[in-house]
Amino acid sequence: MVSIAVNKGRENVAMLGIGAYRPTRIVSNAEVCEVLDSTPEWIYERTGIHNRRWISGDETLRTMAAAAGERAIANSGIDRSLIGALVLASSSWLKLTPHGAPTIAHDMGMNGIPAFDLTSGCGGFGYGLGVAADMIRAGSADYILVIGAETMTVGLDPTDRGTAMIFGDGAGAVVVGPSDENGISPTVWGSDGENAEAIAQNVDFLAYMDKAQALQGADPDAEPVGRMSLRMEGPRVFRWAAVTLPRALSSALEMSGVAKEDIEVFVPHQANARINELMRKNLGLADDIPMANDIENTGNTSAASIPLAIEEMLVSGRAKGGQLALLLGFGAGLSYAGQVVRLPPVPLEPSF
Ligand code: UT7
């Protein structure tokens, strides 16, 4: 029988470089409360956020993704001609067709490489990192650029008390490639479609188009077409997180073979500082372990939050390249993905 060839991959993979892009416009709680029925104190107490960054001027998801990707490549020291695939983790690229990754690869001078989008809400970066690591282990590529990029504000209703104060824009990227020692554990991931409506667009594309068409046809009974926006049942997500995420973190440790006492840095998704503090305590990580708190001045940037948070810790000196870190992303779809990793080197080209 004719046999089909099998790829030969590399067993040990790591994040070789990290890059980020933060929008220039800083939006304080006070500014959010000019429109939202809330107070700066309530927002900080319940979420841990003081400021977030929102795109302005020429900034778009496309420009931010390319800028973060450029910095990740420069900081990895890898020649871009070696990048064998681009994975864009995002839930706010505004067209289903064409998807974003090929355009961004082209913008970055890498036209022609395999490039695809991965939509898994705020867990997107963890999914992208897991897929990239496994692609390299399987021999599908040697070096892969994983970008988490979001413009959450495009679909944000500034008057919605469940979301308006939380979300921000930004992009973070890593180059994943072969390494002498393994730097990325197996991924622990999952989803909960039963509760998926807890974080959802207020209306799907078909319903939106039907409404618009009815209005165009001057249907007197047609409801006005509001702007499509994101809704979140925060307390429901909080309860789900309290049950699901401690288990995911324990599994990530178990599958990595790394004892929790050896974890040097904790980088959970930047959704809510209170959730993160609860996870740290429940898992029994030390009180003084360096824990990402990028949410305070960046807000929740969904699939961009973990690489942005890692970059902030490396640039500020709160974490060092090569340290053992526990990552966990979670959000829409009620999906999650986590790994134990060795942090990439401190970026020579930081985002701030
Ligand atoms: O990134 C994706 C993953 N997402 C998450 O992990 C989000 C998880 N959930 C959360 O972060 C929190 O649930 C929120 C920050 C969204 C909300 O905080 P909360 O502590 O769960 O507030 P709540 O909805 O339970 O409301 C508590 C109180 C209520 O007032 P009463 O009934 O106690 O008088 C609300 O009416 O706070 C009120 N409230 C607000 N007050 C000022 C709710 N939203 C606001 C607001 N500003 N924006």
Coordinates of C-alpha atoms and ligand atoms in Angstrom, one line a residue:
M1 CA 0.0 0.0 0.0
V2 CA 1.2 3.5 -0.8
S3 CA 2.1 5.3 2.4
I4 CA 1.5 9.0 3.0
A5 CA 4.3 11.0 4.5
V6 CA 4.1 12.3 8.1
N7 CA 5.4 15.7 9.2
K8 CA 8.3 15.7 11.6
G9 CA 8.0 18.3 14.2
R10 CA 10.0 19.8 17.1
E11 CA 9.1 18.6 20.5
N12 CA 10.3 21.7 22.5
V13 CA 8.7 25.0 21.7
A14 CA 8.7 28.4 23.4
M15 CA 7.7 32.0 23.1
L16 CA 10.8 33.6 21.5
G17 CA 9.7 37.2 21.5
I18 CA 6.8 39.4 22.5
G19 CA 5.5 42.7 21.2
A20 CA 2.5 44.9 21.9
Y21 CA 0.6 48.0 20.8
R22 CA -1.3 50.2 23.2
P23 CA -3.6 52.9 21.7
T24 CA -2.5 56.5 22.5
R25 CA -5.8 57.6 23.9
I26 CA -6.2 57.0 27.7
V27 CA -9.8 57.1 28.9
S28 CA -10.3 57.5 32.7
N29 CA -13.2 56.2 34.7
A30 CA -14.4 59.9 35.1
E31 CA -14.6 60.2 31.3
V32 CA -16.6 56.9 31.0
C33 CA -19.0 58.2 33.7
E34 CA -19.7 61.3 31.6
V35 CA -22.1 59.0 29.6
L36 CA -22.5 55.9 31.9
D37 CA -24.7 55.9 35.0
S38 CA -21.8 54.9 37.3
T39 CA -19.0 56.4 39.4
P40 CA -15.2 56.1 39.1
E41 CA -15.1 54.6 42.6
W42 CA -17.6 51.9 41.9
I43 CA -15.8 50.9 38.7
Y44 CA -12.4 50.7 40.5
E45 CA -13.8 48.8 43.5
R46 CA -15.7 46.2 41.4
T47 CA -13.3 45.7 38.5
G48 CA -9.9 47.1 39.4
I49 CA -9.9 49.5 36.4
H50 CA -8.7 53.1 36.6
N51 CA -8.1 53.7 32.9
R52 CA -8.4 51.9 29.6
R53 CA -7.1 52.7 26.2
W54 CA -9.4 53.3 23.2
I55 CA -8.4 53.7 19.6
S56 CA -8.5 57.1 18.0
G57 CA -7.3 58.8 14.8
D58 CA -5.8 56.3 12.4
E59 CA -5.6 53.4 14.9
T60 CA -7.5 50.3 13.8
L61 CA -7.4 46.6 14.7
R62 CA -5.4 46.1 11.5
T63 CA -2.7 48.8 12.4
M64 CA -2.5 47.6 16.0
A65 CA -2.1 43.9 15.1
A66 CA 0.6 44.7 12.5
A67 CA 2.5 47.0 15.0
A68 CA 2.4 44.4 17.8
G69 CA 3.5 41.7 15.3
E70 CA 6.4 43.8 14.1
R71 CA 7.6 44.3 17.6
A72 CA 7.3 40.6 18.5
I73 CA 9.4 39.7 15.4
A74 CA 12.0 42.3 16.2
N75 CA 12.1 41.3 19.9
S76 CA 12.5 37.6 18.9
G77 CA 15.5 38.3 16.8
I78 CA 14.0 35.9 14.1
D79 CA 14.1 36.9 10.5
R80 CA 10.6 37.4 9.2
S81 CA 11.2 35.1 6.3
L82 CA 11.3 32.2 8.7
I83 CA 7.7 32.9 10.0
G84 CA 5.7 30.0 8.6
A85 CA 2.2 30.9 9.7
L86 CA 0.2 33.8 11.3
V87 CA -2.7 33.2 13.7
L88 CA -4.9 36.1 14.5
A89 CA -7.0 35.7 17.7
S90 CA -9.7 38.2 17.7
S91 CA -13.5 38.7 18.1
S92 CA -13.6 42.2 16.8
W93 CA -12.3 41.9 13.2
L94 CA -15.3 43.5 11.5
K95 CA -15.7 41.2 8.5
L96 CA -16.4 37.5 8.4
T97 CA -15.1 37.6 4.8
P98 CA -12.3 38.2 4.3
H99 CA -10.9 37.2 7.7
G100 CA -8.2 39.4 9.1
A101 CA -5.0 37.3 9.2
P102 CA -4.1 37.3 5.4
T103 CA -4.5 41.1 5.3
I104 CA -2.2 41.5 8.3
A105 CA 0.4 39.1 6.9
H106 CA 0.4 41.1 3.7
D107 CA 0.7 44.4 5.7
M108 CA 3.7 42.9 7.5
G109 CA 5.5 41.9 4.3
M110 CA 4.7 38.2 4.7
N111 CA 2.1 37.8 1.9
G112 CA 1.5 34.1 1.0
I113 CA 2.1 32.4 4.4
P114 CA -0.8 30.4 5.9
A115 CA -2.8 32.9 7.9
F116 CA -6.0 32.3 9.7
D117 CA -8.3 33.8 12.3
L118 CA -9.2 32.1 15.6
T119 CA -12.3 33.3 17.4
S120 CA -12.6 32.2 21.0
G121 CA -13.5 35.4 22.9
C122 CA -11.2 36.5 25.7
G123 CA -9.7 33.0 25.7
G124 CA -8.5 33.5 22.1
F125 CA -4.8 34.1 22.8
G126 CA -4.5 30.9 24.9
Y127 CA -6.2 29.0 22.1
G128 CA -3.9 30.6 19.5
L129 CA -0.8 29.8 21.6
G130 CA -1.9 26.2 22.1
V131 CA -2.6 25.7 18.3
A132 CA 0.7 27.3 17.3
A133 CA 2.7 25.2 19.8
D134 CA 1.0 22.0 18.6
M135 CA 1.5 23.0 14.9
I136 CA 5.2 23.3 15.5
R137 CA 5.3 20.0 17.4
A138 CA 3.5 18.4 14.4
G139 CA 5.8 19.9 11.9
S140 CA 3.3 22.2 10.2
A141 CA 5.6 25.2 10.6
D142 CA 8.8 26.1 12.4
Y143 CA 8.0 29.7 13.6
I144 CA 4.5 31.0 14.0
L145 CA 3.3 34.6 14.8
V146 CA 0.3 34.6 17.2
I147 CA -1.4 37.9 17.5
G148 CA -4.2 38.8 19.9
A149 CA -5.8 42.0 18.8
E150 CA -9.1 43.7 19.6
T151 CA -11.1 46.9 19.1
M152 CA -13.7 46.2 21.7
T153 CA -14.9 49.8 21.6
V154 CA -16.3 49.4 18.1
G155 CA -19.1 47.3 19.5
L156 CA -19.4 49.0 22.8
D157 CA -22.6 50.7 24.0
P158 CA -21.2 53.5 26.2
T159 CA -24.4 53.6 28.2
D160 CA -24.5 49.9 29.1
R161 CA -23.6 49.3 32.7
G162 CA -22.6 45.7 32.1
T163 CA -19.8 46.4 29.6
A164 CA -19.0 50.1 29.0
M165 CA -16.6 50.6 31.9
I166 CA -14.7 47.3 31.3
F167 CA -13.5 47.0 27.7
G168 CA -10.5 48.5 26.0
D169 CA -8.5 48.2 22.7
G170 CA -5.0 46.9 22.1
A171 CA -2.9 44.2 20.5
G172 CA -0.2 41.8 21.8
A173 CA 1.8 39.2 19.8
V174 CA 4.4 36.4 20.3
V175 CA 6.7 34.5 18.0
V176 CA 6.5 30.8 18.9
G177 CA 9.3 28.6 17.7
P178 CA 11.6 25.7 18.5
S179 CA 13.7 25.8 21.7
D180 CA 16.3 23.7 23.5
E181 CA 14.1 23.4 26.5
N182 CA 10.3 23.2 26.3
G183 CA 8.7 26.5 27.2
I184 CA 5.0 25.8 26.6
S185 CA 3.1 23.0 28.4
P186 CA 0.2 21.1 26.9
T187 CA -2.9 23.4 26.7
V188 CA -5.8 22.9 29.1
W189 CA -8.9 24.2 27.3
G190 CA -12.7 23.9 27.2
S191 CA -16.0 25.6 26.6
D192 CA -19.5 25.8 28.0
G193 CA -22.0 26.4 25.2
E194 CA -24.9 25.9 27.6
N195 CA -24.0 29.3 29.1
A196 CA -22.7 30.9 26.0
E197 CA -25.4 33.6 25.9
A198 CA -23.9 35.1 29.1
I199 CA -21.5 37.1 26.8
A200 CA -23.1 37.8 23.4
Q201 CA -23.8 40.3 20.7
N202 CA -27.2 41.9 21.3
V203 CA -28.4 40.8 17.9
D204 CA -27.1 38.4 15.2
F205 CA -26.2 39.5 11.7
L206 CA -29.3 38.1 10.1
A207 CA -31.7 39.8 12.5
Y208 CA -29.7 43.0 12.1
M209 CA -29.9 42.9 8.3
D210 CA -33.7 42.1 8.4
K211 CA -34.3 45.1 10.6
A212 CA -32.3 47.3 8.3
Q213 CA -34.2 46.0 5.3
A214 CA -37.6 46.6 6.9
L215 CA -36.6 50.2 7.6
Q216 CA -35.4 50.7 4.1
G217 CA -38.7 49.4 2.8
A218 CA -40.3 51.9 5.2
D219 CA -42.2 49.2 7.2
P220 CA -44.2 51.3 9.7
D221 CA -43.9 48.5 12.3
A222 CA -40.1 48.1 12.0
E223 CA -38.2 48.8 15.2
P224 CA -35.3 51.3 14.8
V225 CA -32.0 49.6 14.0
G226 CA -29.8 50.3 17.0
R227 CA -26.0 49.8 16.8
M228 CA -25.0 46.2 17.2
S229 CA -23.2 45.8 20.6
L230 CA -21.8 43.4 23.1
R231 CA -23.8 42.4 26.2
M232 CA -22.5 40.6 29.3
E233 CA -24.3 39.1 32.3
G234 CA -21.3 39.8 34.5
P235 CA -22.5 38.1 37.7
R236 CA -23.4 34.9 35.8
V237 CA -19.9 34.9 34.2
F238 CA -18.4 35.6 37.7
R239 CA -20.2 32.5 39.1
W240 CA -19.1 30.3 36.2
A241 CA -15.5 31.5 36.6
A242 CA -15.5 30.7 40.3
V243 CA -16.4 27.1 39.6
T244 CA -14.6 26.4 36.3
L245 CA -11.4 28.3 36.5
P246 CA -9.8 26.8 39.6
R247 CA -10.2 23.4 38.1
A248 CA -8.6 24.5 34.8
L249 CA -5.7 26.0 36.7
S250 CA -5.1 22.8 38.7
S251 CA -5.3 20.8 35.5
A252 CA -2.8 23.1 33.8
L253 CA -0.3 22.6 36.6
E254 CA -0.9 18.8 36.6
M255 CA -0.4 18.5 32.9
S256 CA 2.7 20.7 32.9
G257 CA 4.4 18.6 35.6
V258 CA 5.3 21.9 37.3
A259 CA 4.6 22.1 41.0
K260 CA 2.6 25.2 42.1
E261 CA 5.5 26.2 44.4
D262 CA 7.7 26.6 41.3
I263 CA 5.3 29.0 39.5
E264 CA 7.0 32.4 39.6
V265 CA 4.4 34.6 37.8
F266 CA 0.6 34.4 37.4
V267 CA -0.9 35.9 34.3
P268 CA -4.7 35.5 34.3
H269 CA -6.9 37.2 31.7
Q270 CA -7.5 40.8 32.7
A271 CA -11.3 40.7 33.1
N272 CA -11.7 41.6 36.7
A273 CA -9.0 42.1 39.4
R274 CA -11.3 40.6 42.0
I275 CA -11.7 37.3 40.0
N276 CA -7.9 37.2 39.6
E277 CA -7.3 37.7 43.3
L278 CA -9.8 34.9 44.1
M279 CA -8.2 32.5 41.7
R280 CA -4.8 33.2 43.2
K281 CA -6.0 32.6 46.7
N282 CA -8.0 29.4 45.8
L283 CA -5.1 27.9 44.0
G284 CA -2.8 28.6 47.0
L285 CA -0.3 30.7 45.1
A286 CA 1.8 32.9 47.4
D287 CA 0.4 36.3 48.5
D288 CA 3.4 38.1 47.0
I289 CA 3.7 36.2 43.7
P290 CA 4.0 38.7 40.8
M291 CA 0.5 38.7 39.3
A292 CA -0.5 40.6 36.2
N293 CA -2.6 43.7 36.9
D294 CA -2.5 45.4 33.5
I295 CA -6.3 45.7 33.8
E296 CA -5.8 48.8 36.0
N297 CA -4.7 51.0 33.2
T298 CA -5.5 49.0 30.0
G299 CA -9.0 47.6 30.8
N300 CA -10.2 44.3 29.5
T301 CA -8.8 43.8 25.9
S302 CA -10.2 40.3 25.4
A303 CA -7.9 38.2 23.2
A304 CA -5.1 40.8 23.5
S305 CA -5.1 40.9 27.3
I306 CA -2.6 38.1 28.2
P307 CA 0.2 39.2 25.8
L308 CA -0.4 42.8 26.8
A309 CA -0.2 41.8 30.5
I310 CA 3.0 39.8 30.0
E311 CA 4.6 42.6 28.1
E312 CA 3.7 45.1 30.9
M313 CA 5.2 42.8 33.6
L314 CA 8.5 42.3 31.6
V315 CA 8.8 46.0 30.7
S316 CA 8.1 47.2 34.3
G317 CA 10.5 44.6 35.7
R318 CA 7.8 42.8 37.7
A319 CA 8.7 39.6 35.8
K320 CA 11.8 38.4 34.1
G321 CA 12.4 36.6 30.8
G322 CA 12.6 32.8 31.3
Q323 CA 10.5 32.7 34.5
L324 CA 7.8 30.0 34.9
A325 CA 4.4 31.5 34.4
L326 CA 0.9 30.2 34.7
L327 CA -1.5 31.7 32.0
L328 CA -5.3 31.4 31.8
G329 CA -7.6 33.1 29.4
F330 CA -11.4 32.9 29.6
G331 CA -14.5 34.6 28.3
A332 CA -17.1 34.4 25.5
G333 CA -18.5 30.9 24.6
L334 CA -17.6 30.5 28.2
S335 CA -14.4 29.2 26.8
Y336 CA -11.0 29.0 28.5
A337 CA -7.4 28.0 27.7
G338 CA -4.3 27.9 29.9
Q339 CA -0.7 26.8 29.9
V340 CA 2.4 26.8 32.0
V341 CA 5.1 28.7 30.0
R342 CA 8.6 30.2 30.3
L343 CA 8.2 33.9 29.7
P344 CA 9.8 35.4 26.6
P345 CA 12.8 37.7 26.9
V346 CA 12.3 41.3 28.0
P347 CA 11.3 43.2 24.9
L348 CA 13.9 45.6 23.5
E349 CA 11.1 47.4 21.6
P350 CA 8.4 48.0 24.3
S351 CA 4.9 49.4 23.7
F352 CA 5.3 52.2 26.2
Ligands
UT7_1 O1 -13.7 39.1 29.7 C1 -14.8 38.2 29.7 C2 -15.0 37.6 31.0 N1 -15.8 38.5 31.8 C3 -15.7 38.4 33.1 O2 -15.0 37.7 33.7 C4 -16.7 39.4 33.8 C5 -17.1 38.9 35.2 N2 -18.0 39.7 35.9 C6 -17.6 41.0 36.4 O3 -16.5 41.4 36.1 C7 -18.6 41.7 37.2 O4 -19.8 40.9 37.3 C8 -19.0 43.1 36.7 C9 -17.8 44.1 37.0 C10 -19.4 43.1 35.3 C11 -20.2 43.7 37.6 O5 -19.8 43.7 39.0 P1 -20.7 43.0 40.1 O6 -20.0 43.2 41.3 O7 -21.0 41.6 39.6 O8 -22.0 43.9 40.0 P2 -23.6 43.4 39.9 O9 -24.0 43.3 38.5 O10 -23.8 42.2 40.8 O11 -24.3 44.7 40.5 C12 -24.1 45.0 41.9 C13 -24.7 46.4 42.2 C14 -26.2 46.4 41.7 O12 -26.9 47.4 42.6 P3 -27.7 46.8 43.9 O13 -28.8 45.9 43.3 O14 -26.8 46.1 44.7 O15 -28.3 48.1 44.4 C15 -26.2 47.0 40.3 O16 -27.3 47.7 40.0 O17 -24.1 47.4 41.4 C16 -25.0 48.0 40.5 N3 -24.3 48.2 39.2 C17 -23.6 49.3 38.9 N4 -23.4 50.4 39.6 C18 -22.6 51.3 39.0 C19 -24.2 47.3 38.2 N5 -23.4 47.8 37.2 C20 -23.0 49.0 37.6 C21 -22.2 50.1 37.1 N6 -22.0 51.2 37.8 N7 -21.6 49.9 35.9

